[in-house]
C-alpha cells in the first residue's frame, strides 16, 4: 500500500492510496471512485481494492475534493469536479505507474466514472456498483433542503449523520449532465452491479444503465447486500467477480516489461524520467524514490532506507533462526535502525548505523547478551563491515542468464556510502 498526494486540476491535493499486489508486479491498474460524501476508507473501496490487489490488479482509491483527507472546499465542488478529480488521479497514476485500464465507481462515483471514461482512452472496462442512472437522482438525499438551496443559494444538509453545505451551483451542475448520451456512447466493456434491495439507489437505475449501454455489457445481482456493501463478504464477492471479468478485457501484460527477461533470482532497478524507481527483487516488485525536498515524489523508501531495512531484516531473521535452533523463548524481536553520517577531516564521510533491539519473551540476561552478540554476526552486518568489491560494465541488453564477459572492476573498498543520493 502506497499513500499518495495527487494534485487536482484546481490546485488542491487529493489524498490517495494505491493498493499494490504483495508479491508480484501489477497485471493492470484500476481506479475506484467512492460514493457521494463518502471517503476512500469506507468498507467498499477498502475491501474491494484489497481483494483486487490480491488478484494482481493495483487499485487507486482516493478522496474527492473536500472529502476525507483531501484538500479543498466540498461546498465549492460538484459532479463535474468529481469527474475532473478522476481524470487528475488517472493522469497521475499513468505518469508514475501505468495507464488506468479499469474504472470502478460506487453510487454517484459510478455515474462519475461513466462520464470520465470517454476522456481516458486507455480504459478498457468500467464497473458500476449501486450507481444512479442520472446524477440528479442524488437530489433525493437533499429532501426538503432543495427549496432553500434554490431560493437562498445554499443550505446545510444532513447526510448520514454529517452536515454538508450544498450550494445552488451543485444542483445546476447536476441538471446539465447528459448521462444517457455518455452511457450509450461509452464504447467500453461495462459491468453493472447492483443490490436488488438497495433502498438508496433503486434497482431500476441498474436496469436503465444496462438498457442504454451497448455490448459488451453484463449485469451482476449483489443479492443480500446493502447500498454501501458494508459487509465484507459482499465487497469481497464483488471484487472476485470484477477481477475475473476484467481480465478478459484489460491488457494484463505488466507495464514494466523490462524485467521479463531477467533471471527469476535477479535483483535489478530501473529509473526513467523521475526519481521513482522500480526494484525487481527475486520476483518481487518494490518501489524506491527520493523525498519531495530533493525533487522526488516520496512514493517509496530512498536507497539508504532500503539499506537500513536490509540490516534490520537480516538482524531479526538471524535472531529468529538462532533462537529456534537453541530453543531460546524469544517471542518477537524488533530492530530499530537509524543512519547518521559524519564528515571526516579528510573530506570523506563516515556512515554510522545505530541498531536498537527490542527482545520479547521470558529471556534471561545471559540469553539477551548472547542474542546481541549474534546480531553482530548477521550476514548483512558482516557485509557492511567487510570489504566490498563492486563490478560495473555496460551491456546492450539484460539477459536472463549472466554472461561470461569480464567486467570492469573497481578497487576493493569498504561499503560505507560517500554521498546521499
CSV table of C-alpha atoms in Angstrom, one decimal:
chain,number,residue,atom,x,y,z
A,1,UNK,CA,0.0,0.0,0.0
A,2,UNK,CA,1.4,3.4,-1.1
A,3,UNK,CA,-0.1,6.7,0.2
A,4,UNK,CA,-0.2,9.3,-2.5
A,5,UNK,CA,-0.7,13.1,-2.7
A,6,UNK,CA,-2.3,13.8,-6.1
A,7,UNK,CA,-2.5,17.4,-7.5
A,8,UNK,CA,-6.1,18.1,-8.7
A,9,UNK,CA,-6.9,20.3,-11.7
A,10,UNK,CA,-7.9,23.1,-9.3
A,11,UNK,CA,-4.8,23.2,-7.2
A,12,UNK,CA,-5.9,21.1,-4.3
A,13,UNK,CA,-4.1,18.0,-3.1
A,14,UNK,CA,-6.1,14.8,-3.3
A,15,UNK,CA,-5.4,12.1,-0.8
A,16,UNK,CA,-5.0,8.6,-2.3
A,17,UNK,CA,-4.0,5.1,-1.5
A,18,UNK,CA,-2.6,2.7,-4.1
A,19,UNK,CA,-3.1,-0.9,-3.2
A,20,UNK,CA,-0.4,-3.0,-4.9
A,21,UNK,CA,-0.1,-6.7,-5.1
A,22,UNK,CA,2.0,-8.1,-2.3
A,23,UNK,CA,4.4,-10.3,-4.2
A,24,UNK,CA,4.2,-9.7,-7.9
A,25,UNK,CA,4.1,-6.8,-10.4
A,26,UNK,CA,0.6,-5.5,-11.1
A,27,UNK,CA,-1.2,-7.1,-14.0
A,28,UNK,CA,-3.2,-3.9,-14.6
A,29,UNK,CA,-4.1,-0.6,-12.8
A,30,UNK,CA,-7.6,0.3,-11.7
A,31,UNK,CA,-9.2,3.4,-10.1
A,32,UNK,CA,-12.1,3.3,-7.6
A,33,UNK,CA,-14.4,6.3,-7.2
A,34,UNK,CA,-16.3,6.4,-3.9
A,35,UNK,CA,-19.9,7.3,-3.2
A,36,UNK,CA,-21.4,10.7,-2.5
A,37,UNK,CA,-20.0,12.4,0.6
A,38,UNK,CA,-18.1,9.1,1.4
A,39,UNK,CA,-14.3,8.6,1.5
A,40,UNK,CA,-11.7,6.2,0.2
A,41,UNK,CA,-11.7,4.4,3.6
A,42,UNK,CA,-15.2,3.2,3.5
A,43,UNK,CA,-15.7,-0.6,3.6
A,44,UNK,CA,-16.5,-1.0,-0.1
A,45,UNK,CA,-13.5,0.8,-1.6
A,46,UNK,CA,-11.1,-0.5,1.0
A,47,UNK,CA,-12.2,-4.2,0.8
A,48,UNK,CA,-12.6,-4.2,-3.0
A,49,UNK,CA,-9.2,-2.6,-3.6
A,50,UNK,CA,-7.5,-5.1,-1.2
A,51,UNK,CA,-9.2,-8.1,-2.8
A,52,UNK,CA,-8.4,-6.9,-6.4
A,53,UNK,CA,-4.7,-6.3,-5.4
A,54,UNK,CA,-4.6,-9.9,-4.2
A,55,UNK,CA,-5.7,-10.9,-7.7
A,56,UNK,CA,-2.9,-8.9,-9.2
A,57,UNK,CA,-4.7,-5.6,-10.0
A,58,UNK,CA,-3.3,-2.5,-8.4
A,59,UNK,CA,-6.2,-0.2,-7.3
A,60,UNK,CA,-6.1,3.5,-6.6
A,61,UNK,CA,-8.8,4.7,-4.1
A,62,UNK,CA,-8.8,8.4,-3.3
A,63,UNK,CA,-10.9,11.1,-1.7
A,64,UNK,CA,-12.7,13.6,-3.9
A,65,UNK,CA,-12.1,17.3,-3.3
A,66,UNK,CA,-13.2,18.5,0.2
A,67,UNK,CA,-13.8,15.0,1.5
A,68,UNK,CA,-11.8,12.6,3.7
A,69,UNK,CA,-8.2,13.6,3.8
A,70,UNK,CA,-8.2,15.7,0.5
A,71,UNK,CA,-7.9,19.4,0.4
A,72,UNK,CA,-10.5,21.8,-0.9
A,73,UNK,CA,-14.0,23.0,0.0
A,74,UNK,CA,-16.7,20.5,-0.6
A,75,UNK,CA,-19.3,23.2,-0.9
A,76,UNK,CA,-17.5,24.5,-4.0
A,77,UNK,CA,-17.3,21.1,-5.6
A,78,UNK,CA,-19.9,19.3,-7.7
A,79,UNK,CA,-20.4,16.3,-10.0
A,80,UNK,CA,-18.3,17.8,-12.8
A,81,UNK,CA,-15.5,18.5,-10.2
A,82,UNK,CA,-15.7,14.8,-9.3
A,83,UNK,CA,-15.1,13.8,-12.9
A,84,UNK,CA,-12.2,16.2,-13.0
A,85,UNK,CA,-10.7,14.6,-9.9
A,86,UNK,CA,-11.0,11.2,-11.5
A,87,UNK,CA,-9.1,12.5,-14.6
A,88,UNK,CA,-6.4,14.1,-12.5
A,89,UNK,CA,-5.9,10.9,-10.5
A,90,UNK,CA,-5.8,8.7,-13.6
A,91,UNK,CA,-3.2,11.1,-15.2
A,92,UNK,CA,-1.1,10.9,-12.0
A,93,UNK,CA,-1.1,7.1,-12.0
A,94,UNK,CA,-0.3,6.9,-15.7
A,95,UNK,CA,2.7,9.2,-15.3
A,96,UNK,CA,4.1,7.4,-12.3
A,97,UNK,CA,3.0,3.8,-12.6
A,98,UNK,CA,1.0,2.8,-15.6
A,99,UNK,CA,-2.2,3.6,-17.5
A,100,UNK,CA,-5.6,3.1,-15.8
A,101,UNK,CA,-7.4,0.3,-17.7
A,102,UNK,CA,-10.3,-0.3,-15.3
A,103,UNK,CA,-12.7,2.2,-13.7
A,104,UNK,CA,-14.8,1.2,-10.7
A,105,UNK,CA,-17.4,3.6,-9.3
A,106,UNK,CA,-19.7,3.2,-6.3
A,107,UNK,CA,-23.1,5.1,-6.2
A,108,UNK,CA,-22.5,8.6,-7.5
A,109,UNK,CA,-18.9,7.6,-8.1
A,110,UNK,CA,-20.3,5.1,-10.6
A,111,UNK,CA,-22.1,7.9,-12.5
A,112,UNK,CA,-18.8,9.8,-12.4
A,113,UNK,CA,-16.7,7.0,-14.0
A,114,UNK,CA,-19.3,6.6,-16.7
A,115,UNK,CA,-18.7,10.3,-17.6
A,116,UNK,CA,-14.9,10.2,-17.1
A,117,UNK,CA,-14.3,7.1,-19.3
A,118,UNK,CA,-14.7,9.0,-22.6
A,119,UNK,CA,-11.7,11.1,-21.7
A,120,UNK,CA,-9.5,8.2,-20.8
A,121,UNK,CA,-8.7,6.4,-24.0
A,122,UNK,CA,-6.7,3.6,-22.3
A,123,UNK,CA,-9.6,2.5,-20.2
A,124,UNK,CA,-10.9,-0.9,-21.4
A,125,UNK,CA,-13.6,-1.7,-18.9
A,126,UNK,CA,-16.0,0.1,-16.5
A,127,UNK,CA,-17.8,-1.3,-13.4
A,128,UNK,CA,-20.6,0.5,-11.5
A,129,UNK,CA,-21.8,-0.5,-8.0
A,130,UNK,CA,-25.2,0.7,-7.0
A,131,UNK,CA,-24.9,3.6,-9.4
A,132,UNK,CA,-27.7,6.0,-10.3
A,133,UNK,CA,-28.7,6.2,-14.0
A,134,UNK,CA,-28.7,10.0,-13.7
A,135,UNK,CA,-26.7,12.1,-11.2
A,136,UNK,CA,-29.9,14.1,-10.5
A,137,UNK,CA,-31.0,11.1,-8.5
A,138,UNK,CA,-28.8,12.3,-5.7
A,139,UNK,CA,-31.3,15.2,-5.1
A,140,UNK,CA,-33.5,12.8,-3.1
A,141,UNK,CA,-30.9,12.9,-0.3
A,142,UNK,CA,-31.3,16.7,-0.1
A,143,UNK,CA,-35.0,16.3,0.6
A,144,UNK,CA,-36.7,19.5,1.9
A,145,UNK,CA,-33.5,21.5,1.6
A,146,UNK,CA,-33.7,21.8,-2.1
A,147,UNK,CA,-36.2,24.7,-1.9
A,148,UNK,CA,-33.9,26.5,0.5
A,149,UNK,CA,-30.9,25.9,-1.8
A,150,UNK,CA,-32.8,27.2,-4.8
A,151,UNK,CA,-34.1,30.4,-3.0
A,152,UNK,CA,-31.2,31.2,-0.7
A,153,UNK,CA,-28.4,29.9,-2.9
A,154,UNK,CA,-27.2,27.4,-0.3
A,155,UNK,CA,-28.3,25.3,2.7
A,156,UNK,CA,-26.9,22.9,5.2
A,157,UNK,CA,-27.9,19.3,4.7
A,158,UNK,CA,-27.6,16.3,7.0
A,159,UNK,CA,-26.4,13.2,5.2
A,160,UNK,CA,-25.5,10.0,7.1
A,161,UNK,CA,-25.3,12.0,10.3
A,162,UNK,CA,-22.9,14.6,8.9
A,163,UNK,CA,-23.6,18.2,7.9
A,164,UNK,CA,-22.7,19.5,4.5
A,165,UNK,CA,-23.1,22.9,2.9
A,166,UNK,CA,-24.7,22.5,-0.5
A,167,UNK,CA,-24.8,25.4,-2.9
A,168,UNK,CA,-27.1,26.1,-5.9
A,169,UNK,CA,-24.3,25.6,-8.3
A,170,UNK,CA,-24.2,21.9,-7.2
A,171,UNK,CA,-27.9,21.5,-8.3
A,172,UNK,CA,-27.3,23.4,-11.5
A,173,UNK,CA,-24.3,21.2,-12.4
A,174,UNK,CA,-26.4,18.0,-11.9
A,175,UNK,CA,-29.1,19.4,-14.2
A,176,UNK,CA,-26.5,19.9,-17.0
A,177,UNK,CA,-25.3,16.3,-17.1
A,178,UNK,CA,-26.2,14.1,-20.1
A,179,UNK,CA,-25.8,10.7,-18.7
A,180,UNK,CA,-27.9,8.8,-21.3
A,181,UNK,CA,-25.6,10.0,-24.0
A,182,UNK,CA,-22.5,9.1,-22.1
A,183,UNK,CA,-23.7,5.6,-21.3
A,184,UNK,CA,-24.9,4.9,-24.9
A,185,UNK,CA,-21.6,6.1,-26.3
A,186,UNK,CA,-19.4,4.5,-23.7
A,187,UNK,CA,-17.7,2.2,-26.1
A,188,UNK,CA,-16.1,0.2,-23.2
A,189,UNK,CA,-17.0,-3.1,-21.7
A,190,UNK,CA,-19.4,-2.4,-18.9
A,191,UNK,CA,-20.5,-4.4,-15.9
A,192,UNK,CA,-23.4,-3.1,-13.8
A,193,UNK,CA,-23.5,-4.5,-10.2
A,194,UNK,CA,-26.5,-3.7,-8.0
A,195,UNK,CA,-28.2,-5.0,-4.9
A,196,UNK,CA,-31.9,-5.8,-5.6
A,197,UNK,CA,-32.9,-4.4,-2.2
A,198,UNK,CA,-30.8,-1.3,-2.4
A,199,UNK,CA,-33.0,1.3,-0.6
A,200,UNK,CA,-30.8,4.3,-1.5
A,201,UNK,CA,-30.4,3.8,-5.3
A,202,UNK,CA,-33.2,1.6,-6.6
A,203,UNK,CA,-32.6,-1.4,-8.8
A,204,UNK,CA,-34.4,0.4,-11.6
A,205,UNK,CA,-31.3,2.5,-12.1
A,206,UNK,CA,-29.3,-0.6,-12.9
A,207,UNK,CA,-31.9,-1.6,-15.5
A,208,UNK,CA,-31.8,1.8,-17.1
A,209,UNK,CA,-28.0,1.9,-17.3
A,210,UNK,CA,-28.0,-1.7,-18.7
A,211,UNK,CA,-30.6,-0.8,-21.3
A,212,UNK,CA,-28.7,2.3,-22.5
A,213,UNK,CA,-25.4,0.6,-22.8
A,214,UNK,CA,-24.1,-1.3,-25.8
A,215,UNK,CA,-22.5,-4.7,-25.8
A,216,UNK,CA,-20.3,-6.0,-24.2
A,217,UNK,CA,-22.3,-5.5,-21.1
A,218,UNK,CA,-23.0,-7.6,-18.0
A,219,UNK,CA,-25.3,-7.4,-15.0
A,220,UNK,CA,-24.5,-8.9,-11.6
A,221,UNK,CA,-27.0,-9.1,-8.8
A,222,UNK,CA,-25.5,-8.4,-5.4
A,223,UNK,CA,-28.2,-10.4,-3.6
A,224,UNK,CA,-28.4,-9.6,0.1
A,225,UNK,CA,-26.1,-6.7,0.0
A,226,UNK,CA,-26.9,-3.1,1.2
A,227,UNK,CA,-26.1,0.0,-0.8
A,228,UNK,CA,-22.8,0.6,0.9
A,229,UNK,CA,-21.6,-3.1,0.6
A,230,UNK,CA,-20.9,-2.7,4.3
A,231,UNK,CA,-20.5,-6.5,4.8
A,232,UNK,CA,-17.0,-7.7,4.0
A,233,UNK,CA,-18.3,-10.9,2.3
A,234,UNK,CA,-20.4,-8.7,-0.1
A,235,UNK,CA,-17.5,-6.5,-1.1
A,236,UNK,CA,-15.1,-9.4,-1.4
A,237,UNK,CA,-17.7,-11.2,-3.6
A,238,UNK,CA,-18.0,-8.1,-5.8
A,239,UNK,CA,-14.2,-7.9,-6.1
A,240,UNK,CA,-13.8,-11.6,-7.1
A,241,UNK,CA,-16.4,-11.1,-9.9
A,242,UNK,CA,-14.7,-7.8,-11.1
A,243,UNK,CA,-11.3,-9.5,-11.2
A,244,UNK,CA,-12.5,-12.5,-13.2
A,245,UNK,CA,-14.5,-10.3,-15.6
A,246,UNK,CA,-11.9,-7.6,-16.1
A,247,UNK,CA,-9.0,-9.9,-17.1
A,248,UNK,CA,-11.0,-10.7,-20.2
A,249,UNK,CA,-10.7,-7.0,-21.3
A,250,UNK,CA,-7.6,-5.4,-19.8
A,251,UNK,CA,-4.1,-5.8,-21.1
A,252,UNK,CA,-2.6,-7.9,-18.4
A,253,UNK,CA,0.9,-7.6,-19.7
A,254,UNK,CA,2.7,-5.6,-17.0
A,255,UNK,CA,3.8,-2.1,-18.0
A,256,UNK,CA,7.3,-2.7,-16.7
A,257,UNK,CA,8.2,-5.4,-19.2
A,258,UNK,CA,11.9,-4.6,-18.8
A,259,UNK,CA,12.3,-7.3,-16.1
A,260,UNK,CA,10.5,-10.0,-18.1
A,261,UNK,CA,13.8,-11.3,-19.5
A,262,UNK,CA,15.6,-11.3,-16.1
A,263,UNK,CA,16.5,-14.4,-14.3
A,264,UNK,CA,13.9,-15.0,-11.5
A,265,UNK,CA,16.6,-14.6,-8.9
A,266,UNK,CA,17.9,-11.3,-10.3
A,267,UNK,CA,17.9,-8.0,-8.4
A,268,UNK,CA,17.6,-5.1,-10.8
A,269,UNK,CA,16.4,-1.5,-10.6
A,270,UNK,CA,15.0,0.8,-13.4
A,271,UNK,CA,14.7,4.6,-13.2
A,272,UNK,CA,13.1,6.6,-16.0
A,273,UNK,CA,12.2,10.3,-16.1
A,274,UNK,CA,11.5,10.9,-12.4
A,275,UNK,CA,13.4,9.6,-9.4
A,276,UNK,CA,10.8,6.9,-8.9
A,277,UNK,CA,12.5,3.6,-9.4
A,278,UNK,CA,11.1,0.1,-9.9
A,279,UNK,CA,13.1,-2.6,-8.0
A,280,UNK,CA,12.8,-6.2,-9.2
A,281,UNK,CA,14.0,-8.3,-6.3
A,282,UNK,CA,13.8,-12.0,-7.0
A,283,UNK,CA,10.3,-11.9,-8.3
A,284,UNK,CA,9.0,-9.1,-6.1
A,285,UNK,CA,8.4,-5.6,-7.4
A,286,UNK,CA,9.2,-2.8,-5.0
A,287,UNK,CA,9.4,1.0,-5.3
A,288,UNK,CA,12.3,3.3,-4.4
A,289,UNK,CA,12.2,7.1,-4.6
A,290,UNK,CA,13.6,10.3,-3.1
A,291,UNK,CA,11.9,12.7,-0.7
A,292,UNK,CA,10.0,15.6,-2.0
A,293,UNK,CA,12.5,18.1,-0.7
A,294,UNK,CA,15.1,16.8,-3.1
A,295,UNK,CA,12.8,16.5,-6.1
A,296,UNK,CA,11.2,13.1,-5.7
A,297,UNK,CA,7.6,12.1,-5.1
A,298,UNK,CA,8.3,10.1,-2.0
A,299,UNK,CA,6.5,7.1,-3.5
A,300,UNK,CA,8.8,4.7,-1.8
A,301,UNK,CA,11.8,4.4,0.5
A,302,UNK,CA,15.1,6.0,-0.6
A,303,UNK,CA,18.2,3.8,-1.3
A,304,UNK,CA,19.7,4.4,2.2
A,305,UNK,CA,16.4,3.4,3.8
A,306,UNK,CA,16.4,0.2,1.9
A,307,UNK,CA,20.0,-0.4,3.1
A,308,UNK,CA,18.9,0.2,6.7
A,309,UNK,CA,15.9,-2.1,6.2
A,310,UNK,CA,18.2,-4.8,4.8
A,311,UNK,CA,20.3,-4.6,8.0
A,312,UNK,CA,17.2,-4.7,10.2
A,313,UNK,CA,15.6,-7.6,8.4
A,314,UNK,CA,18.8,-9.6,8.4
A,315,UNK,CA,19.2,-9.0,12.1
A,316,UNK,CA,15.7,-10.1,13.1
A,317,UNK,CA,15.7,-13.1,10.8
A,318,UNK,CA,19.1,-14.2,12.1
A,319,UNK,CA,18.0,-13.9,15.7
A,320,UNK,CA,14.8,-15.8,14.9
A,321,UNK,CA,16.8,-18.6,13.4
A,322,UNK,CA,19.2,-18.7,16.3
A,323,UNK,CA,16.5,-18.7,18.9
A,324,UNK,CA,14.6,-21.5,17.2
A,325,UNK,CA,17.7,-23.6,16.9
A,326,UNK,CA,18.8,-23.1,20.6
A,327,UNK,CA,15.3,-23.3,22.0
A,328,UNK,CA,15.5,-19.7,23.4
A,329,UNK,CA,12.0,-18.5,24.3
A,330,UNK,CA,12.1,-15.5,22.0
A,331,UNK,CA,8.6,-14.4,21.1
A,332,UNK,CA,9.4,-11.5,18.9
A,333,UNK,CA,12.3,-9.2,18.0
A,334,UNK,CA,12.2,-5.7,16.7
A,335,UNK,CA,15.2,-3.9,15.3
A,336,UNK,CA,15.1,-0.1,15.1
A,337,UNK,CA,17.8,1.1,12.6
A,338,UNK,CA,19.0,4.7,12.4
A,339,UNK,CA,21.6,6.1,10.0
A,340,UNK,CA,23.7,9.1,10.5
A,341,UNK,CA,26.7,10.4,8.5
A,342,UNK,CA,29.7,12.3,9.8
A,343,UNK,CA,32.1,14.4,7.8
A,344,UNK,CA,35.8,13.5,8.5
A,345,UNK,CA,38.7,15.8,8.4
A,346,UNK,CA,40.0,14.3,5.1
A,347,UNK,CA,36.7,15.3,3.4
A,348,UNK,CA,35.2,11.8,3.3
A,349,UNK,CA,32.1,10.8,5.1
A,350,UNK,CA,31.5,8.1,7.7
A,351,UNK,CA,28.2,6.2,7.9
A,352,UNK,CA,27.1,5.0,11.4
A,353,UNK,CA,24.2,2.7,11.8
A,354,UNK,CA,22.6,2.7,15.2
A,355,UNK,CA,20.7,-0.5,15.9
A,356,UNK,CA,18.3,-0.9,18.9
A,357,UNK,CA,16.9,-4.3,19.7
A,358,UNK,CA,13.6,-5.0,21.4
A,359,UNK,CA,13.6,-8.6,22.6
A,360,UNK,CA,10.2,-10.0,23.7
A,361,UNK,CA,9.9,-13.2,25.7
A,362,UNK,CA,10.9,-14.7,29.0
A,363,UNK,CA,14.6,-14.3,28.4
A,364,UNK,CA,17.4,-14.3,30.9
A,365,UNK,CA,20.2,-11.7,31.0
A,366,UNK,CA,22.6,-14.2,29.5
A,367,UNK,CA,20.2,-15.1,26.6
A,368,UNK,CA,19.8,-11.4,25.8
A,369,UNK,CA,23.5,-10.8,25.8
A,370,UNK,CA,24.0,-13.8,23.5
A,371,UNK,CA,21.4,-12.6,21.1
A,372,UNK,CA,23.1,-9.2,21.0
A,373,UNK,CA,26.3,-11.0,20.0
A,374,UNK,CA,24.5,-13.0,17.3
A,375,UNK,CA,23.0,-9.8,15.9
A,376,UNK,CA,26.6,-8.6,15.1
A,377,UNK,CA,27.1,-11.8,13.1
A,378,UNK,CA,24.2,-11.4,10.7
A,379,UNK,CA,25.3,-11.6,7.0
A,380,UNK,CA,24.3,-8.0,6.1
A,381,UNK,CA,26.1,-6.7,9.2
A,382,UNK,CA,29.3,-8.6,8.2
A,383,UNK,CA,28.9,-7.3,4.6
A,384,UNK,CA,28.7,-3.7,5.7
A,385,UNK,CA,31.7,-4.0,7.9
A,386,UNK,CA,33.8,-6.0,5.5
A,387,UNK,CA,35.4,-5.3,2.1
A,388,UNK,CA,33.1,-5.0,-0.8
A,389,UNK,CA,34.1,-5.3,-4.4
A,390,UNK,CA,31.8,-3.7,-6.9
A,391,UNK,CA,32.0,-4.7,-10.6
A,392,UNK,CA,30.5,-2.4,-13.3
A,393,UNK,CA,30.0,-3.0,-17.0
A,394,UNK,CA,27.9,-1.5,-19.8
A,395,UNK,CA,25.6,-4.0,-21.6
A,396,UNK,CA,23.4,-3.9,-24.6
A,397,UNK,CA,20.5,-5.9,-23.0
A,398,UNK,CA,19.6,-7.6,-19.8
A,399,UNK,CA,19.9,-11.3,-20.4
A,400,UNK,CA,18.1,-14.0,-18.3
A,401,UNK,CA,21.5,-15.6,-17.6
A,402,UNK,CA,24.7,-13.9,-16.7
A,403,UNK,CA,27.3,-13.6,-19.5
A,404,UNK,CA,30.9,-14.7,-19.3
A,405,UNK,CA,32.5,-11.4,-20.4
A,406,UNK,CA,34.9,-9.8,-17.9
A,407,UNK,CA,33.5,-6.7,-16.1
A,408,UNK,CA,35.5,-3.6,-15.2
A,409,UNK,CA,36.4,-3.9,-11.6
A,410,UNK,CA,36.7,-1.2,-9.0
A,411,UNK,CA,39.3,-1.3,-6.3
A,412,UNK,CA,38.2,-3.1,-3.1
A,413,UNK,CA,36.7,-0.8,-0.7
A,414,UNK,CA,34.5,-0.7,2.4
A,415,UNK,CA,30.8,-0.3,1.8
A,416,UNK,CA,30.5,3.0,3.6
A,417,UNK,CA,28.4,5.2,1.3
A,418,UNK,CA,30.1,8.5,0.4
A,419,UNK,CA,27.1,10.7,-0.5
A,420,UNK,CA,23.4,10.6,-0.2
A,421,UNK,CA,21.6,10.1,-3.4
